[in-house]
Tab-separated table of C-alpha atoms and ligand atoms in Angstrom:
chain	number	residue	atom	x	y	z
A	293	UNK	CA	13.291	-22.049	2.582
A	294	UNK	CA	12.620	-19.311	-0.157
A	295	UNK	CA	15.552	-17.190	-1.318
A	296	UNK	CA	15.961	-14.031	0.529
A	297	UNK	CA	15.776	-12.469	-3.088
A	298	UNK	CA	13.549	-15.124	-4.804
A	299	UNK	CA	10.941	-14.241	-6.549
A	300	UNK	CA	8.053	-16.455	-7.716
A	301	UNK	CA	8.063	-19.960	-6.022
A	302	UNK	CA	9.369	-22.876	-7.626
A	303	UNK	CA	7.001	-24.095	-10.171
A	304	UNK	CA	9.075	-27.690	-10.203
A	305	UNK	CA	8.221	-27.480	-6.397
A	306	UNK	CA	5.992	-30.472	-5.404
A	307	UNK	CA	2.288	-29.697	-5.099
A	308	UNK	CA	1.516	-29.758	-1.860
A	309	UNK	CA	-2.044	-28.914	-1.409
A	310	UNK	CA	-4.318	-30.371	-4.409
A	311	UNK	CA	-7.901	-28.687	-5.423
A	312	UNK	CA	-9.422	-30.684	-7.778
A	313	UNK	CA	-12.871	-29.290	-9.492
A	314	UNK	CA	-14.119	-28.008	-6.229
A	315	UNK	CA	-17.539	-26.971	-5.908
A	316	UNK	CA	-20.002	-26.437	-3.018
A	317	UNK	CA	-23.673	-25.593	-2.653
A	318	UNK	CA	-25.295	-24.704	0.688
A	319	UNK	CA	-28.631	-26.207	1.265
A	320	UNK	CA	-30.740	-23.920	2.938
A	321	UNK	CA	-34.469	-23.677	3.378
A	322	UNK	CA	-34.602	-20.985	0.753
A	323	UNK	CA	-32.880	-23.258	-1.709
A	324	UNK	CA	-29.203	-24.317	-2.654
A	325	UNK	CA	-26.674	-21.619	-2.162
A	326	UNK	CA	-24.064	-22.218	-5.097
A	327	UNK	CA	-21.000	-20.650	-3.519
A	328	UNK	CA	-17.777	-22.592	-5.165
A	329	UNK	CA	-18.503	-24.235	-8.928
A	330	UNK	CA	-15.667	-26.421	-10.332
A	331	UNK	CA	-12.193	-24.730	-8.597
A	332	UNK	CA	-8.633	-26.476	-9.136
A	333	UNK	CA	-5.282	-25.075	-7.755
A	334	UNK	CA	-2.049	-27.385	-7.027
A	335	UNK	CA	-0.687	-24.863	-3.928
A	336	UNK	CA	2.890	-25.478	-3.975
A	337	UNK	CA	5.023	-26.050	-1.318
A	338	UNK	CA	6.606	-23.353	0.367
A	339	UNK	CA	3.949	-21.555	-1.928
A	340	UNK	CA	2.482	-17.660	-0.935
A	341	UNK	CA	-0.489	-17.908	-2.363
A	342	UNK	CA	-3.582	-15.155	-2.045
A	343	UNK	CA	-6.801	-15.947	-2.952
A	344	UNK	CA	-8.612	-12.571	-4.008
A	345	UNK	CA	-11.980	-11.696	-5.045
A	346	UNK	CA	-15.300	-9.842	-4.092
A	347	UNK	CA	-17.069	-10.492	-0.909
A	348	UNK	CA	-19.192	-13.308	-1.327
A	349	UNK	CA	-17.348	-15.462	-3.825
A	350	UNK	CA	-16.769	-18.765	-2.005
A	351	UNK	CA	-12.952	-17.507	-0.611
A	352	UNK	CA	-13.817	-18.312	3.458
A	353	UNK	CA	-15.881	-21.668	1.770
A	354	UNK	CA	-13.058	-22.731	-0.302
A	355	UNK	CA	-10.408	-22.567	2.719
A	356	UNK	CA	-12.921	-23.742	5.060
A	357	UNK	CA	-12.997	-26.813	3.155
A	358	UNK	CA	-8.975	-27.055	2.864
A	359	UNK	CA	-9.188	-26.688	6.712
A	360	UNK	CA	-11.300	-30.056	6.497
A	361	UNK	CA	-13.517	-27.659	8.468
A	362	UNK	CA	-16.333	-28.558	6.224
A	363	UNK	CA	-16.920	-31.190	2.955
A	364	UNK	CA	-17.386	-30.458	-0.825
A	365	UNK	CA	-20.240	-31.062	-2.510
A	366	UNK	CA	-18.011	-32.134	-5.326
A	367	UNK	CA	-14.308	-32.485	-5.741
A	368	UNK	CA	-11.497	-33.768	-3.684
A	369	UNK	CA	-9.074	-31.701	-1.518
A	370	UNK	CA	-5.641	-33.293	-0.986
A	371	UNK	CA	-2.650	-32.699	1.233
A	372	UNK	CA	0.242	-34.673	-0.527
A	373	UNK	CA	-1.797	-37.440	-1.457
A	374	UNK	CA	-4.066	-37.620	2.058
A	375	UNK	CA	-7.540	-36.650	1.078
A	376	UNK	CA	-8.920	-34.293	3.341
A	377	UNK	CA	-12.013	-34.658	4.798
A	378	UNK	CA	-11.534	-33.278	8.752
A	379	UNK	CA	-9.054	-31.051	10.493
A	380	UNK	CA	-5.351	-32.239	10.033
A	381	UNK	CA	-2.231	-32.001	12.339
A	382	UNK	CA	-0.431	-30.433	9.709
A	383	UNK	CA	-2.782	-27.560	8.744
A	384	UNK	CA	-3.600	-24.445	10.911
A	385	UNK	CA	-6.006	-21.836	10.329
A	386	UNK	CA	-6.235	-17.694	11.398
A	387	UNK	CA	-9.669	-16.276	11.212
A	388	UNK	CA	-10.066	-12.318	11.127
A	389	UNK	CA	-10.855	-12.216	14.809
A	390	UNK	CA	-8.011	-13.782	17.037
A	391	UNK	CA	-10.827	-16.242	18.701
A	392	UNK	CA	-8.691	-15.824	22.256
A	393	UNK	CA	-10.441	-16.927	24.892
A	394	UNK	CA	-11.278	-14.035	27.258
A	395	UNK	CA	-10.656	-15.932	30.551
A	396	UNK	CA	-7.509	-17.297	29.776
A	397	UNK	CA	-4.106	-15.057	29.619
A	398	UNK	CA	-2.119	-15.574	26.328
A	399	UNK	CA	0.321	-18.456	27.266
A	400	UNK	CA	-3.036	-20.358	28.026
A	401	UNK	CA	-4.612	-19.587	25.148
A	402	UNK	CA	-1.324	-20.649	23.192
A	403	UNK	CA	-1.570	-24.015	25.203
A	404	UNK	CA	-4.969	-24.758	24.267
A	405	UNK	CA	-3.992	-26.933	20.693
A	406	UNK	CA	-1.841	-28.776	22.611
A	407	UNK	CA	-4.110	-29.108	25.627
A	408	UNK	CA	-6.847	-30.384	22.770
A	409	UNK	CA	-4.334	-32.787	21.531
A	410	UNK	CA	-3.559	-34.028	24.721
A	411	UNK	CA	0.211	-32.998	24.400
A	412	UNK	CA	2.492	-31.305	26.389
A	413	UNK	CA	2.960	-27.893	25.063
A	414	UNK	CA	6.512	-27.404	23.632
A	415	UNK	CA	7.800	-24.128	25.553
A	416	UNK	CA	11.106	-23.812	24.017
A	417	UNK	CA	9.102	-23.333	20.817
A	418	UNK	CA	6.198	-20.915	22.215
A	419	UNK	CA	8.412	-18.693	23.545
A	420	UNK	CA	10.804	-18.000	20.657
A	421	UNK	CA	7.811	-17.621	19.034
A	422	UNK	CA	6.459	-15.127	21.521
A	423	UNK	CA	9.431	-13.460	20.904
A	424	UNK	CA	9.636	-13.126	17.213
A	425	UNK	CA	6.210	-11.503	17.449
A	426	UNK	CA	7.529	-8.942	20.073
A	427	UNK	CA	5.194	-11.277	22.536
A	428	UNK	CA	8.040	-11.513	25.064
A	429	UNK	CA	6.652	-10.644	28.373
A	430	UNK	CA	2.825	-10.671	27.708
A	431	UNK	CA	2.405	-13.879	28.606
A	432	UNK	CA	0.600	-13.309	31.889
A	433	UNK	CA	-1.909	-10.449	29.930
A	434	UNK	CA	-5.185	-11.683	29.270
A	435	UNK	CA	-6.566	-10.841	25.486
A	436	UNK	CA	-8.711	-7.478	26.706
A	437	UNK	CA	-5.498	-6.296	27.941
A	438	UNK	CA	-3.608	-6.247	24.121
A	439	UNK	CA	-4.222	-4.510	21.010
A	440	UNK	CA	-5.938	-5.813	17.806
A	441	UNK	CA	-3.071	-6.451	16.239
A	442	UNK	CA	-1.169	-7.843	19.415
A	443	UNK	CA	-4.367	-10.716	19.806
A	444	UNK	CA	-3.786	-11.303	15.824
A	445	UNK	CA	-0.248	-11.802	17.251
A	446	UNK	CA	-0.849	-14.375	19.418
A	447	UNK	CA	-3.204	-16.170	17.330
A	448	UNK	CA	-0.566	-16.474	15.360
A	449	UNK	CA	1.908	-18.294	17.975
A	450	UNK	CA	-0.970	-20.288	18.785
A	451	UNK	CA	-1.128	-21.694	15.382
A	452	UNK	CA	2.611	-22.056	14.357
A	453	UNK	CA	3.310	-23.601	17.781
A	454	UNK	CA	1.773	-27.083	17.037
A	455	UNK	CA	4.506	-26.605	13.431
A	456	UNK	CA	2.077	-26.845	11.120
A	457	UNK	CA	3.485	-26.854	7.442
A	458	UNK	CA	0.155	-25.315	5.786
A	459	UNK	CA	-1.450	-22.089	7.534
A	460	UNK	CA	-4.440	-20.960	6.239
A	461	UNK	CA	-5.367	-17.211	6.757
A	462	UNK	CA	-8.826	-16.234	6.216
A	463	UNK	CA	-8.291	-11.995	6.164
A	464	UNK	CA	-6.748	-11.948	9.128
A	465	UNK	CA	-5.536	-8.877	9.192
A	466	UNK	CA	-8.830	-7.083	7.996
A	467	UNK	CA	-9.963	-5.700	11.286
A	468	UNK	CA	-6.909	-4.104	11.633
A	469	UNK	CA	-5.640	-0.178	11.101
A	470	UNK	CA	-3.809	0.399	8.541
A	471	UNK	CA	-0.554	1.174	10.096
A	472	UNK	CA	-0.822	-2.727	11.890
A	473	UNK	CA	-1.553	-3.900	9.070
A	474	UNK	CA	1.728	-2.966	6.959
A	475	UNK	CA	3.248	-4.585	10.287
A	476	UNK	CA	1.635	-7.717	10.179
A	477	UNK	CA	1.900	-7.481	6.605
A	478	UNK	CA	6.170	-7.437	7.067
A	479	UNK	CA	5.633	-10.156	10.065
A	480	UNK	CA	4.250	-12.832	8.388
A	481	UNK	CA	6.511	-12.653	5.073
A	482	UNK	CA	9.847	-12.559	7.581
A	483	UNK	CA	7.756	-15.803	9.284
A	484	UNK	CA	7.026	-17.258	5.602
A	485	UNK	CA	10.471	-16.416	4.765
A	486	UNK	CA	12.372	-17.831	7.540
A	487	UNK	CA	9.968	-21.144	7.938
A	488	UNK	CA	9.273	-21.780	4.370
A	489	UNK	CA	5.878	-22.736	5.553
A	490	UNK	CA	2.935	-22.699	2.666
A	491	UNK	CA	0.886	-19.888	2.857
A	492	UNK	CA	-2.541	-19.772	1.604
A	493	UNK	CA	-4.063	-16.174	2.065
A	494	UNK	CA	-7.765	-14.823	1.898
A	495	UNK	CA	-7.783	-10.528	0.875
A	496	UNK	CA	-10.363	-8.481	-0.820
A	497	UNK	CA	-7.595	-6.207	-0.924
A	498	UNK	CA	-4.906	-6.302	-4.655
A	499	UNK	CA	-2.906	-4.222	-2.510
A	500	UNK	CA	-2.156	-6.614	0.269
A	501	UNK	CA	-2.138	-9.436	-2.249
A	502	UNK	CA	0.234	-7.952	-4.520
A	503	UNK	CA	2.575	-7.263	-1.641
A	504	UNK	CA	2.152	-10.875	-0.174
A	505	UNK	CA	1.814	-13.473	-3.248
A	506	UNK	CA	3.923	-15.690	-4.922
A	507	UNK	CA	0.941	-16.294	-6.770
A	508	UNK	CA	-3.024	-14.571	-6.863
A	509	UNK	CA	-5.582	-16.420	-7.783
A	510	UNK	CA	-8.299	-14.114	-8.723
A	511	UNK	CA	-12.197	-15.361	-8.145
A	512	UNK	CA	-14.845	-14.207	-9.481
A	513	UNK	CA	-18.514	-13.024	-7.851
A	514	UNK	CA	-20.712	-16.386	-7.591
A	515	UNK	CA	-20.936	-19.186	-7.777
A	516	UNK	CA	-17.196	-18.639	-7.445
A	517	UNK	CA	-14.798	-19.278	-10.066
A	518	UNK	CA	-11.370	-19.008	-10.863
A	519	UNK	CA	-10.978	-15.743	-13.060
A	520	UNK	CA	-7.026	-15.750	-13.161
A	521	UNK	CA	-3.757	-16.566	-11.602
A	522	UNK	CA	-1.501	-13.890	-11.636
A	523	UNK	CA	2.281	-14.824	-10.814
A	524	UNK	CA	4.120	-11.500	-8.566
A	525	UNK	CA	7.739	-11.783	-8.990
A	526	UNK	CA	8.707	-9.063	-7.130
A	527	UNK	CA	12.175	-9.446	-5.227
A	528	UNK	CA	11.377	-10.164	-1.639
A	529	UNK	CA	11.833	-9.242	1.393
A	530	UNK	CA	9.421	-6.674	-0.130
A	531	UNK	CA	9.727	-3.311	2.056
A	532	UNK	CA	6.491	-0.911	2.849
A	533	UNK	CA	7.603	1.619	0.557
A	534	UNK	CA	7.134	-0.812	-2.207
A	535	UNK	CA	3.602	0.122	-2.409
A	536	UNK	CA	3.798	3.427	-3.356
A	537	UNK	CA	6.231	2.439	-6.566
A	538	UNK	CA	5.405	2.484	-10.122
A	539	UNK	CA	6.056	-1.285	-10.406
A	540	UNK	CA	3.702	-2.099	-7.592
A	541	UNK	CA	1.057	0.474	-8.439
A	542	UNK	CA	1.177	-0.503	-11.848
A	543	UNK	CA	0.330	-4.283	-10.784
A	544	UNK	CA	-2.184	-3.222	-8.825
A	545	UNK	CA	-4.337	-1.093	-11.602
A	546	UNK	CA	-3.829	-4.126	-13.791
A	547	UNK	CA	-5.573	-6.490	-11.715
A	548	UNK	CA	-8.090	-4.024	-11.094
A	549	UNK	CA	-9.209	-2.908	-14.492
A	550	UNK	CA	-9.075	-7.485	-14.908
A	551	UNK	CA	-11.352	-7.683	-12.696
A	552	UNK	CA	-13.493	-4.154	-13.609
A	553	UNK	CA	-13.980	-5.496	-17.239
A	554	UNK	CA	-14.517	-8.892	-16.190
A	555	UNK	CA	-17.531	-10.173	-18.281
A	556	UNK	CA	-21.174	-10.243	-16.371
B	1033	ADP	N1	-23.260	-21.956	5.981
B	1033	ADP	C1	-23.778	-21.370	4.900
B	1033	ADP	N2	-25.045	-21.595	4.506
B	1033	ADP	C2	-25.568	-21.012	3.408
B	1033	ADP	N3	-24.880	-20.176	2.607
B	1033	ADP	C3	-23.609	-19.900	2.935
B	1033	ADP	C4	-22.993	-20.478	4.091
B	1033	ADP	N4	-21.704	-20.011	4.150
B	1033	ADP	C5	-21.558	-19.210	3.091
B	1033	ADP	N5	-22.679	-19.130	2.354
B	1033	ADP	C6	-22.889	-18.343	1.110
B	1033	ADP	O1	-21.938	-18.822	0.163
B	1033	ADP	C7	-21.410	-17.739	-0.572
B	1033	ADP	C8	-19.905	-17.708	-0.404
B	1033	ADP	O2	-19.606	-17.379	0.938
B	1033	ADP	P1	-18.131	-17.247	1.503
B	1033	ADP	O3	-17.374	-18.472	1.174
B	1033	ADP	O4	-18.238	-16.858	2.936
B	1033	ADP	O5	-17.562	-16.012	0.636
B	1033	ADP	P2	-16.338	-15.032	0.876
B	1033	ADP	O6	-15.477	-15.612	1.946
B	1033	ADP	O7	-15.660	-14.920	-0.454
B	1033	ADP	O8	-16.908	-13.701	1.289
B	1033	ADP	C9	-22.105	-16.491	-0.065
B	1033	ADP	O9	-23.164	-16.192	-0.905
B	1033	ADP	C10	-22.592	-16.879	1.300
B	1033	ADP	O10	-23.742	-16.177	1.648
B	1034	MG	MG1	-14.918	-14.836	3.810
């Protein structure tokens, strides 16, 4: 588990997730789409890391591909030293939208991995879950009942329940106010924190990665490519307020006038 004061993870940490010269073009009947050209990160474990960069720059295909959701063109994704080429036990993913399913109410909708895997669900775990995302007592509420940010919630459970030890986060809390967002924002580095899971995050925003990373890798517009890797050793746990200080602030102009001046 990461220090409660810790800073930047490990770097003599194993590598737990390997990218290795990634790149990925679409075919499509207006011609090949070159979204990802020649990416490598070693994510390491127990690892924050944010992927940031303009819309458009391969982030959702570069995850998606981590996810085993979908294959390379070129380039090998590893988890330890498992290539991966489909969905894996050990790797969850949270999409922007919570992807509940309207007809079931949320303990169903937390069952539903398990029910896929043909498992019984563990309910000791689900509902200390429920209740470290103030979930306690919703479990009978189907998803048009609950808030944005509750369904993000619960989508949440729903992946950590199965004890994944790599979550991938695709913005997940983009659709969100900004008020739930801060929240989640605090959630998921207590979670991080307390689970020592690896985190690998998708933002368009420095702000949220700033506050979040371990690590940043910065991409740039497409076909995308690695721009930078910024290390954030801020102290953690990192309070709200943080973003209004000079530090922060200061962190946050840098990587913008990087990516601002950024050669065409
Ligand atoms: N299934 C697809 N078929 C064709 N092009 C795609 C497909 N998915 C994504 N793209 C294109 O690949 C590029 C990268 O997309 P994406 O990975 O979604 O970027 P990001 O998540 O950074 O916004 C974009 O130009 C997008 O239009
Ligand atoms: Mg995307």
């Amino acid at each position: 588990m990461p220090a409660a004061t810790g800073a930047v993870v490990d770097a003599r940490n194993p590598v737990k997730m390997k990218i290795e010269n990634a790149s990925k073009v679409y075919h499509t009947r207006s011609g090949g789409v070159h979204a990802l050209d020649n990416v490598s990160i070693d994510v390491r474990e127990g690892e924050f890391l944010c992927l940031l960069g303009p819309s458009g720059c391969g982030k959702s295909t570069l995850l998606w591909s981590m996810a085993g959701l979908h294959g390379l063109t070129d380039g090998t994704i590893r988890l330890g030293d498992e290539p991966i080429t489909n969905p894996h036990p050990e790797i969850a993913m949270i999409f922007q939208e919570a992807n509940l399913l309207p007809w079931r109410n949320l303990e169903r909708n937390i069952q539903l991995p398990f029910e896929i895997k043909r498992q019984a669900p563990d309910r000791a775990r689900i509902e200390k879950l429920l209740r470290r995302v103030g979930l306690e007592g919703f479990e009978n509420k189907y998803p048009r009942e609950l808030s944005g940010g509750m369904q993000q919630r619960a989508s949440i459970v729903r992946s950590l329940a199965v004890d994944p030890s790599v979550l991938l986060m695709d913005e997940p809390f983009g659709a969100l106010d900004a008020f739930t967002r801060d929240e989640m924002n605090l959630l998921i580095q207590e979670i991080w924190m307390e689970t020592g899971k690896t985190i690998i995050f998708i933002t368009h925003s420095i702000a949220e990665a700033v506050f979040l990373a371990d690590r940043i890798v910065v991409m740039s517009a497409r076909p995308g490519r690695i721009a930078n890797i910024i290390d954030v050793d801020l102290p953690r746990p990192r309070p709200v307020k943080l973003q209004t200080s000079p530090d922060f602030l200061e962190r946050v102009e840098a990587i913008k006038a990087m990516i601002d001046h950024r050669p065409a």
